[in-house]
């Protein structure tokens, strides 16, 4: 833990990171269970309705570079405050104004807000918890897993109870209120993530490595993009795949819930295991093999095997994201470098993550066959296996 903060402040910061991270997925993952309902009620194509998850993810990539600028201009406290308010307000708006333009517009703004929040949280972790980054990243990703699991599993329940997809989508705005309270308790003063440690002299600023010129940073970007593509493709399309295989909407929502429940435990367990047994390549290959096995089980269309597949798929969904977040933290030396590398990785990675579910929708509109969906998903995992060997283990592990 950083010597700059005491234990009490550290606890408040960790709680805030956890609660804020819960808010970073429900506006996106709640769409998956409602995909067919929204498509039918608003008379949309699969590509149009898929934009509701693709647009915010693409925005998370395009606008990630805003994070360092807003931090310098307005400070961490108020930048994060505004972003949390935007997520809550846009999510709530879905319950009051119906229609596709509102859904797309709110998805766009939510994507921008999450784009700013992500790199700043990673930089905070690098600054305040340099020696325990893996553990705190685990809590961060655990929070996102909780948000994903709750929204994926309960959105269908809310819809089944009320008959309104508008209510089922907008109810998740209440999480932002909790996020605001936690954030103000953790950040009572005006705070910035340090752009450089104060002991670094001006001449040394030139030595900060640009990620855009680093081969390793580009490998990290590709890996992050592929795991994001796999995550959002599964979260978006598993429920429609399940209903096309004969499950009810409630069963499909429960299938998602099983998968995301396993995910939330792996979000925190895998980083802790990696901190203790740090053979990065081994853990990545284990998760990727689990993902490919799950895709094969989903592909069968046999309900009992799909339930097993949902359980196993929670392993890569829960483990790959925190590992991907750790990659730039392991490679960089300062909070500034960590923020820059994370922003670059998320810029390209989330753009990829948003485009792949849209590609699946376009292919499905054209073919009306989910076999191609499974082919695309399998290719994502195969490419990640190749990248795992290119990235390798951390330098200090193999030196």
Short mmCIF file of C-alpha atoms in Angstrom, two decimals:
data_model
loop_
_atom_site.label_atom_id
_atom_site.label_comp_id
_atom_site.label_asym_id
_atom_site.label_seq_id
_atom_site.Cartn_x
_atom_site.Cartn_y
_atom_site.Cartn_z
CA UNK A 1 0.00 0.00 0.00
CA UNK A 2 1.19 3.50 -0.73
CA UNK A 3 2.73 5.40 2.19
CA UNK A 4 0.78 8.50 1.11
CA UNK A 5 -2.48 7.29 2.72
CA UNK A 6 -3.34 5.70 6.04
CA UNK A 7 -5.31 2.49 6.51
CA UNK A 8 -8.64 4.24 7.08
CA UNK A 9 -8.34 6.31 3.90
CA UNK A 10 -7.18 3.23 1.99
CA UNK A 11 -10.30 1.34 3.12
CA UNK A 12 -12.59 4.17 1.98
CA UNK A 13 -10.82 4.36 -1.39
CA UNK A 14 -11.11 0.60 -1.94
CA UNK A 15 -14.82 0.67 -1.04
CA UNK A 16 -15.34 3.57 -3.46
CA UNK A 17 -13.50 1.73 -6.25
CA UNK A 18 -15.71 -1.30 -5.64
CA UNK A 19 -19.00 0.61 -5.56
CA UNK A 20 -18.16 2.77 -8.57
CA UNK A 21 -17.11 -0.27 -10.58
CA UNK A 22 -20.53 -1.84 -9.95
CA UNK A 23 -21.98 1.06 -11.98
CA UNK A 24 -19.73 0.45 -15.00
CA UNK A 25 -21.60 -2.45 -16.63
CA UNK A 26 -25.41 -2.60 -15.90
CA UNK A 27 -26.35 0.03 -18.53
CA UNK A 28 -24.73 -2.27 -21.11
CA UNK A 29 -25.27 -5.79 -19.77
CA UNK A 30 -28.96 -5.24 -18.95
CA UNK A 31 -29.60 -4.98 -22.71
CA UNK A 32 -28.68 -8.63 -23.41
CA UNK A 33 -31.68 -10.26 -21.70
CA UNK A 34 -33.99 -7.69 -23.30
CA UNK A 35 -32.48 -7.90 -26.80
CA UNK A 36 -35.32 -9.86 -28.41
CA UNK A 37 -38.01 -7.94 -26.50
CA UNK A 38 -36.64 -4.56 -27.58
CA UNK A 39 -36.19 -5.77 -31.16
CA UNK A 40 -39.79 -7.00 -31.38
CA UNK A 41 -41.46 -4.06 -29.60
CA UNK A 42 -39.54 -1.38 -31.52
CA UNK A 43 -39.48 -3.37 -34.80
CA UNK A 44 -35.69 -3.32 -35.21
CA UNK A 45 -33.15 -5.47 -37.03
CA UNK A 46 -30.62 -7.47 -35.04
CA UNK A 47 -27.92 -5.02 -36.14
CA UNK A 48 -29.92 -2.04 -34.89
CA UNK A 49 -30.63 -3.53 -31.48
CA UNK A 50 -27.03 -4.74 -31.19
CA UNK A 51 -25.91 -1.10 -31.46
CA UNK A 52 -27.31 -0.59 -27.95
CA UNK A 53 -24.37 -2.59 -26.58
CA UNK A 54 -21.86 -1.80 -29.34
CA UNK A 55 -22.15 2.01 -29.17
CA UNK A 56 -21.22 2.40 -25.47
CA UNK A 57 -18.34 -0.06 -25.80
CA UNK A 58 -16.96 1.75 -28.86
CA UNK A 59 -17.31 5.05 -26.96
CA UNK A 60 -15.39 3.49 -24.08
CA UNK A 61 -12.54 3.14 -26.56
CA UNK A 62 -12.77 6.39 -28.48
CA UNK A 63 -13.09 8.64 -25.42
CA UNK A 64 -10.66 6.88 -23.04
CA UNK A 65 -8.03 9.51 -23.86
CA UNK A 66 -10.25 12.17 -22.24
CA UNK A 67 -9.39 10.80 -18.79
CA UNK A 68 -5.92 12.37 -18.32
CA UNK A 69 -7.10 15.72 -19.78
CA UNK A 70 -10.15 15.95 -17.49
CA UNK A 71 -8.07 14.91 -14.48
CA UNK A 72 -5.59 17.72 -15.14
CA UNK A 73 -8.30 20.29 -15.85
CA UNK A 74 -10.92 19.59 -13.18
CA UNK A 75 -9.37 17.17 -10.71
CA UNK A 76 -10.19 13.57 -9.97
CA UNK A 77 -13.00 14.21 -7.48
CA UNK A 78 -15.22 16.32 -9.72
CA UNK A 79 -14.41 14.47 -12.92
CA UNK A 80 -15.51 11.19 -11.35
CA UNK A 81 -18.54 12.83 -9.72
CA UNK A 82 -19.83 14.11 -13.05
CA UNK A 83 -19.24 10.75 -14.73
CA UNK A 84 -21.19 8.85 -12.04
CA UNK A 85 -24.06 11.35 -12.34
CA UNK A 86 -24.10 10.92 -16.13
CA UNK A 87 -24.29 7.12 -15.85
CA UNK A 88 -27.15 7.33 -13.34
CA UNK A 89 -29.09 10.02 -15.18
CA UNK A 90 -28.84 8.38 -18.60
CA UNK A 91 -29.85 4.99 -17.19
CA UNK A 92 -32.86 6.54 -15.42
CA UNK A 93 -33.89 8.40 -18.57
CA UNK A 94 -34.62 5.08 -20.30
CA UNK A 95 -37.57 4.58 -17.98
CA UNK A 96 -39.23 7.91 -18.76
CA UNK A 97 -38.81 8.48 -22.49
CA UNK A 98 -39.43 5.43 -24.70
CA UNK A 99 -38.01 4.92 -28.17
CA UNK A 100 -34.90 3.79 -29.99
CA UNK A 101 -33.28 7.27 -30.30
CA UNK A 102 -33.31 7.64 -26.50
CA UNK A 103 -31.79 4.19 -26.02
CA UNK A 104 -29.01 4.97 -28.51
CA UNK A 105 -28.40 8.46 -27.11
CA UNK A 106 -28.15 7.27 -23.53
CA UNK A 107 -25.89 4.40 -24.61
CA UNK A 108 -23.55 6.93 -26.25
CA UNK A 109 -23.26 9.16 -23.17
CA UNK A 110 -22.91 6.22 -20.78
CA UNK A 111 -20.04 4.96 -22.95
CA UNK A 112 -18.23 8.30 -22.67
CA UNK A 113 -18.65 8.35 -18.89
CA UNK A 114 -17.30 4.81 -18.46
CA UNK A 115 -14.43 5.64 -20.84
CA UNK A 116 -13.24 8.34 -18.46
CA UNK A 117 -13.83 6.37 -15.26
CA UNK A 118 -11.80 3.30 -16.26
CA UNK A 119 -8.31 4.78 -16.82
CA UNK A 120 -8.65 7.05 -13.77
CA UNK A 121 -9.50 4.12 -11.50
CA UNK A 122 -6.52 2.16 -12.87
CA UNK A 123 -4.21 5.13 -12.30
CA UNK A 124 -5.57 5.54 -8.75
CA UNK A 125 -4.75 1.90 -8.05
CA UNK A 126 -1.22 2.36 -9.42
CA UNK A 127 -0.73 5.51 -7.32
CA UNK A 128 -2.22 4.47 -3.99
CA UNK A 129 -1.63 0.71 -4.03
CA UNK A 130 1.56 0.11 -6.06
CA UNK A 131 2.48 -3.02 -4.09
CA UNK A 132 -1.02 -4.49 -4.04
CA UNK A 133 -2.20 -3.64 -7.52
CA UNK A 134 -3.32 -7.21 -8.30
CA UNK A 135 -5.51 -7.39 -5.19
CA UNK A 136 -7.16 -4.01 -5.77
CA UNK A 137 -7.61 -4.70 -9.48
CA UNK A 138 -9.36 -7.87 -8.35
CA UNK A 139 -11.76 -5.80 -6.21
CA UNK A 140 -12.29 -3.39 -9.12
CA UNK A 141 -13.13 -6.18 -11.56
CA UNK A 142 -15.14 -7.98 -8.86
CA UNK A 143 -17.35 -4.88 -8.63
CA UNK A 144 -17.89 -4.86 -12.38
CA UNK A 145 -18.70 -8.56 -12.17
CA UNK A 146 -21.30 -7.88 -9.48
CA UNK A 147 -22.89 -5.23 -11.69
CA UNK A 148 -22.84 -7.54 -14.70
CA UNK A 149 -24.25 -10.49 -12.77
CA UNK A 150 -27.03 -8.51 -11.14
CA UNK A 151 -28.14 -6.80 -14.35
CA UNK A 152 -27.85 -9.93 -16.49
CA UNK A 153 -29.79 -12.06 -14.03
CA UNK A 154 -32.38 -9.66 -12.61
CA UNK A 155 -33.32 -7.58 -15.66
CA UNK A 156 -35.42 -10.46 -17.01
CA UNK A 157 -37.01 -10.88 -13.56
CA UNK A 158 -37.94 -7.18 -13.43
CA UNK A 159 -39.42 -7.45 -16.93
CA UNK A 160 -41.32 -10.63 -16.06
CA UNK A 161 -42.74 -8.91 -12.95
CA UNK A 162 -43.66 -5.54 -14.46
CA UNK A 163 -44.04 -6.31 -18.19
CA UNK A 164 -42.01 -3.17 -18.93
CA UNK A 165 -38.56 -3.35 -20.47
CA UNK A 166 -38.25 0.40 -19.77
CA UNK A 167 -38.47 -0.21 -16.02
CA UNK A 168 -36.17 -3.25 -16.27
CA UNK A 169 -33.49 -1.11 -17.95
CA UNK A 170 -33.85 2.06 -15.85
CA UNK A 171 -33.97 0.53 -12.36
CA UNK A 172 -30.17 0.17 -12.42
CA UNK A 173 -29.81 3.95 -12.07
CA UNK A 174 -30.22 3.58 -8.28
CA UNK A 175 -26.69 2.14 -8.14
CA UNK A 176 -25.31 5.57 -9.08
CA UNK A 177 -26.68 7.10 -5.87
CA UNK A 178 -24.74 4.58 -3.80
CA UNK A 179 -21.69 5.26 -5.95
CA UNK A 180 -21.87 9.00 -5.29
CA UNK A 181 -22.08 8.52 -1.51
CA UNK A 182 -19.09 6.14 -1.50
CA UNK A 183 -17.07 8.50 -3.70
CA UNK A 184 -17.60 11.58 -1.52
CA UNK A 185 -16.71 9.63 1.61
CA UNK A 186 -13.46 8.47 -0.04
CA UNK A 187 -12.51 11.81 -1.60
CA UNK A 188 -13.37 14.63 0.83
CA UNK A 189 -10.92 17.08 -0.78
CA UNK A 190 -9.82 18.11 -4.24
CA UNK A 191 -7.66 15.27 -5.54
CA UNK A 192 -5.78 14.52 -8.74
CA UNK A 193 -4.08 11.39 -9.90
CA UNK A 194 -0.44 12.42 -10.07
CA UNK A 195 0.72 12.93 -13.62
CA UNK A 196 4.24 12.22 -12.38
CA UNK A 197 5.66 11.59 -8.93
CA UNK A 198 6.61 14.93 -7.43
CA UNK A 199 10.26 13.94 -7.05
CA UNK A 200 10.67 13.54 -10.79
CA UNK A 201 12.48 16.52 -12.21
CA UNK A 202 11.47 18.23 -15.40
CA UNK A 203 14.25 16.71 -17.51
CA UNK A 204 13.12 13.22 -16.57
CA UNK A 205 9.65 13.76 -17.99
CA UNK A 206 11.04 13.03 -21.45
CA UNK A 207 11.94 9.52 -20.31
CA UNK A 208 8.31 8.50 -19.83
CA UNK A 209 7.68 5.86 -22.47
CA UNK A 210 4.95 6.47 -25.01
CA UNK A 211 2.81 3.32 -25.31
CA UNK A 212 2.15 4.10 -28.97
CA UNK A 213 5.82 3.36 -29.73
CA UNK A 214 5.97 0.14 -27.73
CA UNK A 215 5.46 -3.28 -29.33
CA UNK A 216 4.42 -4.70 -25.94
CA UNK A 217 1.73 -2.02 -25.55
CA UNK A 218 0.27 -2.94 -28.94
CA UNK A 219 0.17 -6.60 -27.92
CA UNK A 220 -1.65 -5.56 -24.75
CA UNK A 221 -4.11 -3.53 -26.84
CA UNK A 222 -4.89 -6.49 -29.10
CA UNK A 223 -5.31 -8.85 -26.17
CA UNK A 224 -7.58 -6.41 -24.34
CA UNK A 225 -9.61 -5.92 -27.52
CA UNK A 226 -10.06 -9.65 -28.08
CA UNK A 227 -11.09 -10.34 -24.48
CA UNK A 228 -13.50 -7.36 -24.60
CA UNK A 229 -14.94 -8.69 -27.86
CA UNK A 230 -15.41 -12.12 -26.31
CA UNK A 231 -16.99 -10.69 -23.15
CA UNK A 232 -19.49 -8.38 -24.83
CA UNK A 233 -20.32 -10.92 -27.55
CA UNK A 234 -21.20 -13.55 -24.95
CA UNK A 235 -23.07 -11.12 -22.68
CA UNK A 236 -25.05 -9.71 -25.62
CA UNK A 237 -25.82 -12.87 -27.54
CA UNK A 238 -26.05 -15.74 -25.04
CA UNK A 239 -29.67 -14.98 -24.12
CA UNK A 240 -30.85 -14.81 -27.77
CA UNK A 241 -28.87 -17.99 -28.51
CA UNK A 242 -30.53 -19.72 -25.54
CA UNK A 243 -34.05 -18.65 -26.56
CA UNK A 244 -33.40 -19.81 -30.13
CA UNK A 245 -32.40 -23.18 -28.61
CA UNK A 246 -35.82 -23.42 -26.95
CA UNK A 247 -35.30 -21.80 -23.54
CA UNK A 248 -37.78 -19.27 -22.13
CA UNK A 249 -36.67 -15.67 -21.57
CA UNK A 250 -36.53 -16.30 -17.82
CA UNK A 251 -34.41 -19.44 -18.33
CA UNK A 252 -32.09 -17.53 -20.65
CA UNK A 253 -31.73 -14.78 -18.04
CA UNK A 254 -30.96 -17.38 -15.39
CA UNK A 255 -28.36 -18.92 -17.71
CA UNK A 256 -26.69 -15.52 -17.94
CA UNK A 257 -26.94 -15.14 -14.18
CA UNK A 258 -25.20 -18.49 -13.57
CA UNK A 259 -22.38 -17.46 -15.89
CA UNK A 260 -21.93 -14.01 -14.38
CA UNK A 261 -22.16 -15.33 -10.80
CA UNK A 262 -19.18 -17.59 -11.47
CA UNK A 263 -17.54 -14.60 -13.16
CA UNK A 264 -17.72 -12.36 -10.09
CA UNK A 265 -15.87 -14.88 -7.92
CA UNK A 266 -13.20 -15.36 -10.58
CA UNK A 267 -12.85 -11.56 -10.91
CA UNK A 268 -11.27 -11.45 -7.47
CA UNK A 269 -9.92 -15.01 -7.14
CA UNK A 270 -7.76 -15.08 -10.29
CA UNK A 271 -5.76 -11.90 -9.53
CA UNK A 272 -5.10 -13.19 -6.00
CA UNK A 273 -3.96 -16.56 -7.34
CA UNK A 274 -1.75 -14.83 -9.90
CA UNK A 275 -0.20 -12.71 -7.17
CA UNK A 276 0.69 -15.87 -5.25
CA UNK A 277 1.55 -18.10 -8.25
CA UNK A 278 2.62 -15.62 -10.89
CA UNK A 279 3.01 -17.76 -14.03
CA UNK A 280 0.91 -15.46 -16.19
CA UNK A 281 1.01 -17.59 -19.33
CA UNK A 282 -0.27 -20.67 -17.47
CA UNK A 283 -3.31 -18.86 -16.07
CA UNK A 284 -4.16 -17.26 -19.41
CA UNK A 285 -4.02 -20.57 -21.26
CA UNK A 286 -6.15 -22.23 -18.57
CA UNK A 287 -8.84 -19.56 -18.95
CA UNK A 288 -8.75 -19.61 -22.74
CA UNK A 289 -9.13 -23.40 -22.89
CA UNK A 290 -12.13 -23.08 -20.55
CA UNK A 291 -13.64 -20.48 -22.89
CA UNK A 292 -13.24 -22.66 -25.99
CA UNK A 293 -14.75 -25.64 -24.14
CA UNK A 294 -17.77 -23.52 -23.19
CA UNK A 295 -18.34 -22.38 -26.76
CA UNK A 296 -18.44 -26.00 -27.91
CA UNK A 297 -21.00 -26.81 -25.19
CA UNK A 298 -23.19 -23.83 -26.18
CA UNK A 299 -22.87 -24.86 -29.81
CA UNK A 300 -24.57 -28.22 -29.14
CA UNK A 301 -27.86 -26.52 -28.29
CA UNK A 302 -28.49 -29.21 -25.65
CA UNK A 303 -29.89 -27.45 -22.59
CA UNK A 304 -28.06 -29.52 -19.96
CA UNK A 305 -24.73 -28.94 -21.72
CA UNK A 306 -25.48 -25.23 -22.12
CA UNK A 307 -25.89 -24.93 -18.33
CA UNK A 308 -22.49 -26.58 -17.86
CA UNK A 309 -21.07 -24.27 -20.53
CA UNK A 310 -22.44 -21.21 -18.70
CA UNK A 311 -20.69 -22.32 -15.50
CA UNK A 312 -17.36 -22.88 -17.27
CA UNK A 313 -17.62 -19.65 -19.30
CA UNK A 314 -17.62 -17.72 -16.03
CA UNK A 315 -13.91 -18.64 -15.71
CA UNK A 316 -12.57 -16.67 -18.71
CA UNK A 317 -15.17 -13.91 -18.34
CA UNK A 318 -14.09 -13.41 -14.74
CA UNK A 319 -10.35 -13.85 -15.17
CA UNK A 320 -9.34 -12.35 -18.50
CA UNK A 321 -10.42 -8.76 -17.76
CA UNK A 322 -8.44 -8.28 -14.50
CA UNK A 323 -5.41 -9.97 -16.06
CA UNK A 324 -5.66 -7.63 -19.06
CA UNK A 325 -5.86 -4.64 -16.70
CA UNK A 326 -2.75 -5.84 -14.87
CA UNK A 327 -0.66 -6.05 -18.04
CA UNK A 328 0.14 -2.30 -18.32
CA UNK A 329 0.49 -1.96 -14.52
CA UNK A 330 3.16 -4.69 -14.55
CA UNK A 331 5.02 -3.01 -17.41
CA UNK A 332 4.97 0.64 -16.24
CA UNK A 333 6.82 2.49 -13.48
CA UNK A 334 4.64 5.51 -12.62
CA UNK A 335 0.96 6.40 -12.29
CA UNK A 336 1.30 8.61 -15.38
CA UNK A 337 2.66 5.75 -17.47
CA UNK A 338 0.00 3.40 -16.12
CA UNK A 339 -2.74 5.86 -17.06
CA UNK A 340 -1.30 6.40 -20.55
CA UNK A 341 -0.82 2.69 -21.28
CA UNK A 342 -4.27 1.82 -19.89
CA UNK A 343 -5.92 4.60 -21.89
CA UNK A 344 -4.22 3.42 -25.10
CA UNK A 345 -5.12 -0.21 -24.40
CA UNK A 346 -8.73 0.65 -23.70
CA UNK A 347 -8.98 3.01 -26.67
CA UNK A 348 -8.25 0.35 -29.25
CA UNK A 349 -9.50 -2.54 -27.16
CA UNK A 350 -12.99 -1.25 -26.49
CA UNK A 351 -13.44 -0.19 -30.11
CA UNK A 352 -12.73 -3.81 -31.04
CA UNK A 353 -15.01 -4.98 -28.23
CA UNK A 354 -17.89 -2.91 -29.57
CA UNK A 355 -17.48 -3.88 -33.21
CA UNK A 356 -17.48 -7.67 -32.78
CA UNK A 357 -21.02 -8.01 -31.31
CA UNK A 358 -22.19 -5.75 -34.14
CA UNK A 359 -20.45 -8.00 -36.67
CA UNK A 360 -22.23 -11.01 -35.15
CA UNK A 361 -25.55 -9.17 -35.51
CA UNK A 362 -24.88 -8.33 -39.15
CA UNK A 363 -23.89 -11.93 -39.92
CA UNK A 364 -26.97 -13.24 -38.11
CA UNK A 365 -29.25 -10.81 -39.98
CA UNK A 366 -27.73 -12.11 -43.21
CA UNK A 367 -27.65 -15.84 -42.42
CA UNK A 368 -30.27 -16.33 -39.66
CA UNK A 369 -27.88 -18.96 -38.28
CA UNK A 370 -25.99 -18.85 -34.96
CA UNK A 371 -23.40 -21.37 -36.15
CA UNK A 372 -21.49 -18.41 -37.59
CA UNK A 373 -21.77 -16.69 -34.20
CA UNK A 374 -19.95 -19.60 -32.58
CA UNK A 375 -17.29 -19.62 -35.32
CA UNK A 376 -16.53 -15.94 -34.65
CA UNK A 377 -16.38 -16.50 -30.89
CA UNK A 378 -14.07 -19.49 -31.27
CA UNK A 379 -11.73 -17.48 -33.50
CA UNK A 380 -11.47 -14.81 -30.80
CA UNK A 381 -10.20 -17.36 -28.29
CA UNK A 382 -7.78 -18.92 -30.75
CA UNK A 383 -6.25 -15.50 -31.46
CA UNK A 384 -5.91 -14.85 -27.72
CA UNK A 385 -3.99 -18.13 -27.35
CA UNK A 386 -1.52 -16.92 -29.99
CA UNK A 387 -1.15 -13.54 -28.23
CA UNK A 388 -0.56 -15.26 -24.89
CA UNK A 389 2.63 -16.81 -26.25
CA UNK A 390 3.74 -13.49 -27.78
CA UNK A 391 3.16 -11.56 -24.53
CA UNK A 392 4.73 -14.23 -22.33
CA UNK A 393 5.38 -13.93 -18.61
CA UNK A 394 6.50 -10.83 -16.75
CA UNK A 395 10.18 -9.93 -17.15
CA UNK A 396 10.93 -10.31 -13.47
CA UNK A 397 9.43 -13.82 -13.52
CA UNK A 398 11.72 -15.09 -16.26
CA UNK A 399 14.87 -13.06 -15.53
#
